[in-house]
XYZ file of C-alpha atoms in Angstrom:
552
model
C 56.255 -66.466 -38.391
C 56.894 -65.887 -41.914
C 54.172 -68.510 -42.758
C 51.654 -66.474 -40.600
C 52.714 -63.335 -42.434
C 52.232 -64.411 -45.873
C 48.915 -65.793 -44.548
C 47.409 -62.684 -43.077
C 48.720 -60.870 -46.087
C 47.291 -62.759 -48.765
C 43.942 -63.116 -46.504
C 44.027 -59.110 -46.655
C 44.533 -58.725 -50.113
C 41.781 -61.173 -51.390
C 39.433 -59.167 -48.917
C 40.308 -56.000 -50.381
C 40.069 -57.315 -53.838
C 36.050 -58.584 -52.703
C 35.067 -55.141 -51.683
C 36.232 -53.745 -54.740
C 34.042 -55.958 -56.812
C 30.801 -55.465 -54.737
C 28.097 -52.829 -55.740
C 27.918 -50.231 -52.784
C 25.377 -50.708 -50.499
C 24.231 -47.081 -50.208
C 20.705 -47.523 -50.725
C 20.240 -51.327 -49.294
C 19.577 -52.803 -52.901
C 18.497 -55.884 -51.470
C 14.222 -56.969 -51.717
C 12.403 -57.542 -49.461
C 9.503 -59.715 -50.915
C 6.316 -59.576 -48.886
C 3.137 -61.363 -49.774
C -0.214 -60.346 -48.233
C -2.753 -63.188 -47.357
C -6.363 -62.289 -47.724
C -8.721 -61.155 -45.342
C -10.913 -63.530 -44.037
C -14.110 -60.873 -43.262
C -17.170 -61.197 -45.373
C -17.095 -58.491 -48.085
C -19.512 -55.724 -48.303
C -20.548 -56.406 -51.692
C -23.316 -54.265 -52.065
C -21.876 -51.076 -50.735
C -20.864 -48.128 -53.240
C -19.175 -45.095 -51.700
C -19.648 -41.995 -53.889
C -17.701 -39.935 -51.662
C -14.856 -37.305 -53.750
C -12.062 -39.452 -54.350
C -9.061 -38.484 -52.052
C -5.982 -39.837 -52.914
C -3.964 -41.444 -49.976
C -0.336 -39.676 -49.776
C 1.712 -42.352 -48.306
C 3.309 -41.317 -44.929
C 7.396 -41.738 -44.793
C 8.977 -44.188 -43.110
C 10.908 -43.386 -40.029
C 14.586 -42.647 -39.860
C 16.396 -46.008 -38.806
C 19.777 -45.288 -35.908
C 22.283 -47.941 -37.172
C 25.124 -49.088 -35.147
C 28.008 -48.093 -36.355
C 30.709 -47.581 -33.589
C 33.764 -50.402 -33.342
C 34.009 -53.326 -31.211
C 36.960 -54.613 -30.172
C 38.651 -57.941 -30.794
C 38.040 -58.877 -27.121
C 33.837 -58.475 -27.011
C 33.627 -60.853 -29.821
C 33.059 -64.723 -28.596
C 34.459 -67.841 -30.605
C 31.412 -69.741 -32.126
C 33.030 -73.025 -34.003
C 31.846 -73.153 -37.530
C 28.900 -75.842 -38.234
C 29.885 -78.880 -40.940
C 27.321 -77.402 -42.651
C 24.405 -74.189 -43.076
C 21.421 -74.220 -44.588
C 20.185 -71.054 -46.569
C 17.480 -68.586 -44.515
C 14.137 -68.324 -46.760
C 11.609 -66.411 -45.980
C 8.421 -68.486 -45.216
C 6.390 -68.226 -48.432
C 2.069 -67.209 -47.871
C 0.014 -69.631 -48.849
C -0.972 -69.623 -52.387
C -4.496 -70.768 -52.282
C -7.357 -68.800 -50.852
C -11.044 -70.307 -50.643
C -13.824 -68.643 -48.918
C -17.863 -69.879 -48.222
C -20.561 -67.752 -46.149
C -24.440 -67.658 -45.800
C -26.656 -65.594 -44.246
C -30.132 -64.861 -43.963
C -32.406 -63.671 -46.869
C -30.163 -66.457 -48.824
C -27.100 -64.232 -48.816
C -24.232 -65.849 -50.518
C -20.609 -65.198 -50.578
C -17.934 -67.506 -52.023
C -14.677 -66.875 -53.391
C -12.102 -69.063 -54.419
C -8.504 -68.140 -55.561
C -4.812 -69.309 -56.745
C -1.839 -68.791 -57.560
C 0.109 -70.867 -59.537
C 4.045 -70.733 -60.118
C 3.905 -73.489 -63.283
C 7.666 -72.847 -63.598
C 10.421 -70.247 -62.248
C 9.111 -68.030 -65.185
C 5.698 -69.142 -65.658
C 2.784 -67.724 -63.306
C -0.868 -68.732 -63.493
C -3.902 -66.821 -61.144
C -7.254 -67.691 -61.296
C -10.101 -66.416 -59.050
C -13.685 -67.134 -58.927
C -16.339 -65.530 -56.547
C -20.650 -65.649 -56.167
C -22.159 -63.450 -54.404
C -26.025 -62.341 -53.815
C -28.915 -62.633 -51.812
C -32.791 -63.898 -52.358
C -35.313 -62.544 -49.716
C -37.372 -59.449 -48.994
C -36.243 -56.465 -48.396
C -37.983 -53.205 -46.511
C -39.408 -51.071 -49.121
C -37.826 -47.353 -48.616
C -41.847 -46.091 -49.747
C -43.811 -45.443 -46.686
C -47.060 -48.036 -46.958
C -45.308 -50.130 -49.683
C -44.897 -54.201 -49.094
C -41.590 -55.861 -48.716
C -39.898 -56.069 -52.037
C -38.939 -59.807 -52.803
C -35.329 -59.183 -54.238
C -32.824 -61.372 -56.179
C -29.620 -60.407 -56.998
C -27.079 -62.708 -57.996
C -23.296 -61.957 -59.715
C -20.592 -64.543 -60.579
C -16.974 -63.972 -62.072
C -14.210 -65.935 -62.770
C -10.525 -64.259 -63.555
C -7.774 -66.211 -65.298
C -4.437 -64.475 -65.433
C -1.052 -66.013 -67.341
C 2.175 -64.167 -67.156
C 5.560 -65.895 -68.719
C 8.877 -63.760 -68.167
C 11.845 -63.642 -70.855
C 15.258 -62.111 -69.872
C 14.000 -58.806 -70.503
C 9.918 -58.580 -71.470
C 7.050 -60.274 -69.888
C 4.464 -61.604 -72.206
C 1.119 -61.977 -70.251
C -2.896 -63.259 -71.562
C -5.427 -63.327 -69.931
C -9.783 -62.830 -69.517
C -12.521 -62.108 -67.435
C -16.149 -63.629 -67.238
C -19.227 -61.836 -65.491
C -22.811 -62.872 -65.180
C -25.315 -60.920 -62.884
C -29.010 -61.663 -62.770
C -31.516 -59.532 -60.750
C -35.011 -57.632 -60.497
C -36.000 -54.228 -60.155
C -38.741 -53.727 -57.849
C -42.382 -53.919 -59.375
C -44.289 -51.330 -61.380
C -48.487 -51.508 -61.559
C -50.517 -53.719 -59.827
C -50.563 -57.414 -60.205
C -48.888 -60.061 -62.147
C -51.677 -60.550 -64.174
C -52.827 -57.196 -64.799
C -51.617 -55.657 -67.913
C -49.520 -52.747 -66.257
C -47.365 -55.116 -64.771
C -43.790 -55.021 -65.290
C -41.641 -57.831 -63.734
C -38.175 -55.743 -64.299
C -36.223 -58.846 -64.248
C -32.621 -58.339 -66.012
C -29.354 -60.416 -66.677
C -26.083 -58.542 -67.857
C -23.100 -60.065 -69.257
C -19.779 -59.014 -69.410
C -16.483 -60.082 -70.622
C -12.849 -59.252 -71.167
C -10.047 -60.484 -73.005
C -6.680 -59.264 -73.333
C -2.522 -59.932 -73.786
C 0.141 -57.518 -72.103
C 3.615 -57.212 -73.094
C 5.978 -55.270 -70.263
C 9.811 -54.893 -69.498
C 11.236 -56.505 -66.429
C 12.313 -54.598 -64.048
C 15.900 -53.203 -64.126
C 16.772 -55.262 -67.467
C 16.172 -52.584 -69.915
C 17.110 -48.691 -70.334
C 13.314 -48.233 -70.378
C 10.655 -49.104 -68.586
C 7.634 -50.005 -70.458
C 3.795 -51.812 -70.550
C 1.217 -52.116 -73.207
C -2.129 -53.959 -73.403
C -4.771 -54.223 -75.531
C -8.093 -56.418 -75.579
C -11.740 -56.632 -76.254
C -14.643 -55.555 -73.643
C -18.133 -56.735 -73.582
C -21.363 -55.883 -71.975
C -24.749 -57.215 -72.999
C -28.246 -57.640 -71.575
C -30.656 -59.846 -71.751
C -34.371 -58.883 -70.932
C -34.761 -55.274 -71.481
C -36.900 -53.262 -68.609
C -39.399 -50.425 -68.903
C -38.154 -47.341 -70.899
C -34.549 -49.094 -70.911
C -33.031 -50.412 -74.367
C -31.087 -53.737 -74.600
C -28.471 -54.596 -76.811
C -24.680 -54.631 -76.171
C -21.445 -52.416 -76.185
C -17.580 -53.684 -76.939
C -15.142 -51.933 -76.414
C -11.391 -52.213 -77.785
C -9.332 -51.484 -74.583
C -5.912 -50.188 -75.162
C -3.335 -48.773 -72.547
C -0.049 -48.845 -71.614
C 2.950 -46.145 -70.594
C 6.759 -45.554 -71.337
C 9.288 -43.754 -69.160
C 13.050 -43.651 -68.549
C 15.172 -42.588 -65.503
C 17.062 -39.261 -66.199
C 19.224 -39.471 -63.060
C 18.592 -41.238 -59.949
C 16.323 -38.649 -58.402
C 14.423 -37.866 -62.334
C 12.013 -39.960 -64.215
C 9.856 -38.985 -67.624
C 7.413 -40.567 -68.956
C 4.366 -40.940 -70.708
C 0.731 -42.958 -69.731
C -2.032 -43.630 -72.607
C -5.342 -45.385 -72.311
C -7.454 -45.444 -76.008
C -11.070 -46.917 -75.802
C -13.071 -47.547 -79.333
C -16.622 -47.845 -78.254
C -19.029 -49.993 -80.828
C -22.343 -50.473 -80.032
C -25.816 -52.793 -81.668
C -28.412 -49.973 -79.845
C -29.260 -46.806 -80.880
C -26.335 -45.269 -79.599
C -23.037 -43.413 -81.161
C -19.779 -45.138 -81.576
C -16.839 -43.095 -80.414
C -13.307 -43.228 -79.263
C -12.083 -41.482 -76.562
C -8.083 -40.899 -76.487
C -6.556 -39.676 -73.400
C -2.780 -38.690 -72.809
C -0.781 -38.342 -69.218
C 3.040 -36.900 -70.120
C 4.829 -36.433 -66.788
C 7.838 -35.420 -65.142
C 8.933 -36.419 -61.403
C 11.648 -35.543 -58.964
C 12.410 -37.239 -55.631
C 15.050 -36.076 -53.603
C 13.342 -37.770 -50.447
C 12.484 -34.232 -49.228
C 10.311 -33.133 -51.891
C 8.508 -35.059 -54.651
C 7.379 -33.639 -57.569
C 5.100 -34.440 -60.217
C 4.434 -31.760 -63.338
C 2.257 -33.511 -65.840
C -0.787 -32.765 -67.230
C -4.169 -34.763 -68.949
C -4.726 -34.021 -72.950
C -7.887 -36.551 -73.691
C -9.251 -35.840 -76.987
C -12.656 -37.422 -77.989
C -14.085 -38.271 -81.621
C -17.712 -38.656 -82.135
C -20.398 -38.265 -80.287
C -19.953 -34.535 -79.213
C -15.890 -34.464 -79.958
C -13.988 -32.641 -77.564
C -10.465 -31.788 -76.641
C -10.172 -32.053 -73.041
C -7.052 -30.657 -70.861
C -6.051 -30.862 -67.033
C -3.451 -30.578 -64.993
C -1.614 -33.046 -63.104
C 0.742 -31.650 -60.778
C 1.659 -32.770 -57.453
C 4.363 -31.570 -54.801
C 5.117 -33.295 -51.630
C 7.038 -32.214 -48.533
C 8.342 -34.664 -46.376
C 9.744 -33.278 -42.626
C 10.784 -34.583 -39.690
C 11.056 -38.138 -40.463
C 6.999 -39.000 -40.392
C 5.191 -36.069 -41.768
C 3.972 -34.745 -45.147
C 2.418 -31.586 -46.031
C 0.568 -31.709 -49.873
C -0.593 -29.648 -52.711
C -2.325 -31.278 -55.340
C -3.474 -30.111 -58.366
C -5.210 -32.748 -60.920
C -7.854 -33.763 -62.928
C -9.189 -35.966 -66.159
C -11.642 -37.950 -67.847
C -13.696 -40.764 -66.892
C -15.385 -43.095 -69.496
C -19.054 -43.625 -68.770
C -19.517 -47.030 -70.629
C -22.209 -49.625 -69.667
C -19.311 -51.169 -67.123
C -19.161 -48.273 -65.076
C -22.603 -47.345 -64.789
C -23.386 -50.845 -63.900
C -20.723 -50.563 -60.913
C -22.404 -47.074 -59.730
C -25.746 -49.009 -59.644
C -26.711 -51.824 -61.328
C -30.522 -50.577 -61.337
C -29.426 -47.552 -63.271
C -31.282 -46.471 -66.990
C -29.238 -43.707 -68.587
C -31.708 -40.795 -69.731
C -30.168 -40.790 -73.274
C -26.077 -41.186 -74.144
C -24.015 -40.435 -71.071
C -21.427 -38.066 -72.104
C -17.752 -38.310 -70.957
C -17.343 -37.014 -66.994
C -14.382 -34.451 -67.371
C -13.053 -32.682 -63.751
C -10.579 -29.516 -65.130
C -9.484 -29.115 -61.974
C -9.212 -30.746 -58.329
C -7.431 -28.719 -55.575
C -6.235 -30.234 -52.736
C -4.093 -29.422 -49.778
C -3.393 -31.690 -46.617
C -1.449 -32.994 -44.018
C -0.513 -36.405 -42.666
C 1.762 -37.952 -40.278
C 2.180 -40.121 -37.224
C 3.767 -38.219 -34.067
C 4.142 -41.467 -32.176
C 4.483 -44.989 -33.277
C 1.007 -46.345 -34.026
C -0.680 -43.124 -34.208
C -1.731 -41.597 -37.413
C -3.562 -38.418 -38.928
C -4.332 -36.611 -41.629
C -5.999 -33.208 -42.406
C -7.172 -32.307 -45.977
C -9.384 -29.788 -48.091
C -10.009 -29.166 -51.300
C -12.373 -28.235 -54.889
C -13.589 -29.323 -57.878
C -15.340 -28.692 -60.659
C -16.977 -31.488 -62.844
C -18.575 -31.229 -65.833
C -21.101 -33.982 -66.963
C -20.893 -35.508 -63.142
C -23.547 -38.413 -62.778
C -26.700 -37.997 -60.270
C -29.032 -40.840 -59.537
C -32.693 -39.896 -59.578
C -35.380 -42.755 -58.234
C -37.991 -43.254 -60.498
C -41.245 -43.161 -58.510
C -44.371 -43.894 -61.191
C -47.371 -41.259 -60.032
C -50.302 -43.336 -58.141
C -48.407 -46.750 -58.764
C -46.319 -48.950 -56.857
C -42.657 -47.696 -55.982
C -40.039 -46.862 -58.564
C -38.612 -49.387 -60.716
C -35.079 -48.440 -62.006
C -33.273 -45.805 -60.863
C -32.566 -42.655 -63.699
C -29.167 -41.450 -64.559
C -28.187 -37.798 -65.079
C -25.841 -35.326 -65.858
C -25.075 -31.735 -65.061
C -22.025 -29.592 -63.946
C -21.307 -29.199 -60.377
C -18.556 -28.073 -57.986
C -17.973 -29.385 -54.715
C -15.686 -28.164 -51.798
C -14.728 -31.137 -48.846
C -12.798 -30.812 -46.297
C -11.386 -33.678 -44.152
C -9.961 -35.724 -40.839
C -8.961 -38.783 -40.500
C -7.320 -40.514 -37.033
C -6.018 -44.320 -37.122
C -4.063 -46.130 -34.137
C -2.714 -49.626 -33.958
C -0.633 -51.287 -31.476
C 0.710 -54.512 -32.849
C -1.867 -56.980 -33.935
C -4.248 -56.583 -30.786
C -5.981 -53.384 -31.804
C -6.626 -51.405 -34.638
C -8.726 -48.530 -34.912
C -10.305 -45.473 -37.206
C -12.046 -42.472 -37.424
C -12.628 -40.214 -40.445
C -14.877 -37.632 -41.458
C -15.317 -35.705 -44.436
C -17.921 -32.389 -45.137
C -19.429 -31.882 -48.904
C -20.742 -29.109 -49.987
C -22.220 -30.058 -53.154
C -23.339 -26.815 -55.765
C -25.366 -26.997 -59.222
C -26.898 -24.682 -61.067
C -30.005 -22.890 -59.993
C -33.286 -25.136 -60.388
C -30.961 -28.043 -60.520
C -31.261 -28.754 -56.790
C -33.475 -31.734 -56.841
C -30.402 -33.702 -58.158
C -28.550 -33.716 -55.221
C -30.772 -36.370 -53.725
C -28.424 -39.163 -52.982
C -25.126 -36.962 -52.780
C -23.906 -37.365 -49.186
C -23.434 -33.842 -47.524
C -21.331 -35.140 -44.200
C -20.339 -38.662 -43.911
C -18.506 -40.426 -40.625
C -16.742 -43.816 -40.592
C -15.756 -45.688 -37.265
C -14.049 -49.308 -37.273
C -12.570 -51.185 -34.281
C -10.996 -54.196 -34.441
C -9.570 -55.984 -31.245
C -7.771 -59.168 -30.481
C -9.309 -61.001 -27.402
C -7.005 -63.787 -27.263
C -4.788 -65.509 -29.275
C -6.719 -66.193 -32.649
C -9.733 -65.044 -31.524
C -10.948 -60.889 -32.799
C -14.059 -58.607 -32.693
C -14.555 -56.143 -35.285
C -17.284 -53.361 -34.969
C -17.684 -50.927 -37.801
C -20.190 -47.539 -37.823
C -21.447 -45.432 -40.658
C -23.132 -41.822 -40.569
C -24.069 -40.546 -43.788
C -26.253 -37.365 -44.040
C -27.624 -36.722 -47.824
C -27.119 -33.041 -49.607
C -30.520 -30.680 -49.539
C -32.133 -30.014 -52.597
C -35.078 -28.192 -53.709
C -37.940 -30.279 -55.031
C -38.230 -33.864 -53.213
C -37.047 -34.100 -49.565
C -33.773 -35.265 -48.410
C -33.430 -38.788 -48.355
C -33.268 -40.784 -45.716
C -29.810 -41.074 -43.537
C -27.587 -43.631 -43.676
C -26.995 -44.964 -40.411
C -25.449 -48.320 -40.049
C -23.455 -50.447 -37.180
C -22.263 -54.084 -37.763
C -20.415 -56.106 -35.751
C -18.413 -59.548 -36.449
C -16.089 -61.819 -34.736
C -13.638 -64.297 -35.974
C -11.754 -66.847 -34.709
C -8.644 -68.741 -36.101
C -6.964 -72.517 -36.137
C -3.356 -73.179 -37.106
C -3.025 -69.894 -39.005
C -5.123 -71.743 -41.933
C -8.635 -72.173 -40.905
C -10.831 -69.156 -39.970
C -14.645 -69.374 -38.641
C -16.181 -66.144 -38.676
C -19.734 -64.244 -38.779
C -21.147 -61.006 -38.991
C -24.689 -58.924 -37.861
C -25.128 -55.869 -40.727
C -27.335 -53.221 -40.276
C -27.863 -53.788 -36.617
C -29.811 -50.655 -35.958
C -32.120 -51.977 -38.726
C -32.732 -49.031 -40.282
C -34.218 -48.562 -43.663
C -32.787 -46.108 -46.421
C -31.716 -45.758 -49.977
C -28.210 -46.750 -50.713
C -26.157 -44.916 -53.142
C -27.456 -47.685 -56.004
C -30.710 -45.715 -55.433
C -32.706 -48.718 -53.685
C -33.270 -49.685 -50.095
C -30.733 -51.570 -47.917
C -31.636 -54.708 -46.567
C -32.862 -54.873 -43.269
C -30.732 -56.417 -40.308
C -29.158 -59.396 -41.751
C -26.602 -62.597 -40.241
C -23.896 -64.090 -42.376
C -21.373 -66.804 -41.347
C -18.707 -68.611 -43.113
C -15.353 -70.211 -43.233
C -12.201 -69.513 -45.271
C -9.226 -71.349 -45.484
C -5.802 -70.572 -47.025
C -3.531 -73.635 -49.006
């Protein structure tokens, strides 16, 4: 008995002594690593929503009932322990991702991808992807032929990343080449007036990123810097061609007050050099902040100071305050007030449309002020909404104007402008998903778009009401449908008539083999209609694509 004693005592005390050393578990400090595996649908590569931007408040996460009540010695059943245990590990995603479809009108798109951890500190990623089509195309003119159109991009992304004890040193570049044709201007290839608006841009990054690691230092910081290119090739009617580098520099600092206050500070510097007859400039832009989180109510108070020298200078000041109320486990109600600058450099404009021809230097696009106020929550597992409203005011916003030569064949490049305007939206949006055999959506969103008087005619492309539908439905096992709808009615403007509506329904299907190996295809533009996009130039007409991807 006095053995057993000592025993249980000693057994106590080393127990209590093991308690005291652990960190409490208060906020389960443990990670939870989870790695997303790509989704094996054909991309939509040529779409370009130009909707507001509306930022996505995340929903919170619902409450979780532990139990904690005692059990007594005699519900707990005597399992012998094993010789010996192996250590759980979470099943790791695959690491390689490859990708091949093709469609009619020669529509490409490839994509390969990995991931590669070189050692337990060394990470490399590299991506490459071609995508692009060669066929005719339904001229958006009434009475004009088929426009034979050829538009091909390619890109390849390499990405290193080596972690010390404390800092991450990281280096990396990006390679872009994308060759295509404008539609026609005159008569015909031999004629004098004719233009053959072919084009091939170029673009490339470089760059090296030095960060903390998480947790290891009192700070957390990130900086990068790098060189940007963009070049053309062939110049087209009325369009200039030269190149524009950029030095790229951004980064941010901040520090943890308490557990439930952060401060901090975001930068972003780009030094803009150019061989055309444009300015160089630098435009500086500054995001100090403050945030609270209390898990009832977030708070950010910060504000936007971007200062810009050359080129018409400018100081340029927003807010950026946001405040959150979370409520009953699953719902938040919003107010947002924010704003900035956005650099309109020969990269951007090329990803509003690549067909674009500035009308002279595009100035800086600066919003003073967005409003916005929603809600969002889900009252029932699986079921999700969200109501939101809201108004802003941009200065120098961009408008795309086709080019339509008087008497001569359609427009040729598409013409960039700029002018002030304000726009109030309001939207809904309803989502529902049971497990992995439905999953469904519904959003809308009203625009009521406002420029200055005689200014109307701008508003050509800018969508007035827009509705998105998407289905998605397991049939059995691997195999799924997906159907997806698109309403888009254009703004009103004085001057030329409304363009056409956007009005689109595809469909695809998909089926999977040993959770590696999908087969899939996809009908676009089903209704075969026949309208501008938002690049300024007509959609393709109805159009098949099938492919296979495979994860390693």
């Amino acid at each position: 008995m006095k053995s057993i004693i000592i025993a249980i005592g000693l057994g106590g005390w080393c127990m209590h002594a093991y308690a005291q050393e652990q960190m409490p578990d208060t906020v389960l400090n443990r990670t939870v690593v989870v790695e997303n595996q790509y989704n094996p649908e054909v991309m939509d590569a040529f779409k370009i929503n130009v909707l507001p931007e509306v930022e996505e408040p995340a929903v919170p996460k619902r409450h979780i009932d532990y139990a904690t009540s005692l059990r007594p010695f005699s519900a707990w059943s005597f399992t012998p322990m094993q010789a010996m245990t192996s250590d759980e590990k979470q099943p790791e995603a695959p690491r390689g991702y490859a990708r091949a479809a093709y469609g009619t009108g020669n529509n490409v798109d490839a994509r390969l991808s990995y991931l590669w951890d070189i050692s337990r500190r060394d990470c490399l990623g590299f991506s490459a992807s071609l995508y692009g089509r060669d066929g005719d195309i339904p001229s958006a003119v009434p009475g004009a032929d088929d426009w034979k159109s050829r538009f091909y991009r390619t890109d390849i992304t390499l990405d290193y990343r080596h972690e010390f004890r404390k800092v991450s040193l990281g280096v990396g570049g990006t390679f872009a080449s994308q060759v295509f044709n404008y539609m026609p201007v005159g008569g015909e290839p031999e004629e004098e007036s004719f233009v053959p608006g072919r084009q091939r841009y170029t673009m490339g990054e470089g760059y090296v990123r030095l960060a903390s690691v998480a947790g290891e230092l009192p700070v957390d910081f990130s900086f990068q810097t790098g060189l940007r290119s963009f070049s053309s090739a062939h110049d087209m009617y009325l369009m200039g061609h030269g190149s524009e580098n950029i030095v790229h520099t951004l980064g941010f600092v901040s520090g943890a007050i308490n557990e439930e206050q952060r401060i901090g500070i975001g930068f972003a510097m780009d030094n803009l050099i150019h061989d055309i007859d444009q300015t160089d400039y630098t435009l500086l832009r500054l995001n100090p902040h403050y945030t609270f989180d209390n898990g009832c109510v977030q708070l950010r108070a910060g504000m936007h100071v971007d200062a810009q020298f050359g080129h018409d200078g400018r100081l340029m000041v927003s807010p950026d305050v946001k405040l959150d109320f979370l409520f009953a486990d699953t719902y938040r109600l919003y107010v947002h007030a924010t704003g900035g600058t956005e650099l309109n450099d020969f990269r951007r404009l090329n990803g509003l449309s690549p067909y674009g021809i500035p009308l002279g230097q595009m100035q800086t696009t600066y919003t003073p002020v967005d409003l916005q106020a929603g809600l969002k929550g889900a009252p029932i597992p699986g079921l999700g909404f969200r109501l939101y409203g809201g108004y802003r005011v941009v200065k120098d916003e961009i408008f795309h104007l086709p080019y339509v030569l008087e008497g001569h064949y359609p427009y040729a490049y598409v013409g960039f402008a700029q002018e002030k305007a304000t726009v109030g939206y309001g939207g809904a949006g309803l989502a529902y998903q049971y497990k992995d055999w439905i999953d469904m959506t519904l959003k809308g969103v009203y625009s009521h778009w406002d420029v200055k008087e005689g200014m109307e005619a701008l508003l050509f492309l800018k969508p007035e009401f827009a509705l998105d539908a998407s289905a998605r439905a397991k049939v059995y096992k691997g195999l799924w449908v997906k159907a997806q709808y698109r309403f888009e009615k254009r703004a009103e403007g004085e001057g030329p008539e409304s363009a056409e509506e956007v009005n689109d329904l595809s469909l695809s299907a998909g089926y999977g083999f040993f959770n590696r190996l999908d087969v899939f295809a996809k009908v676009d533009n089903l209704l075969n209609r026949t309208y501008l996009t938002e690049t300024g130039y007509p959609v393709q007409g109805v159009n098949v694509m099938a492919g296979v991807s495979v994860r390693f």
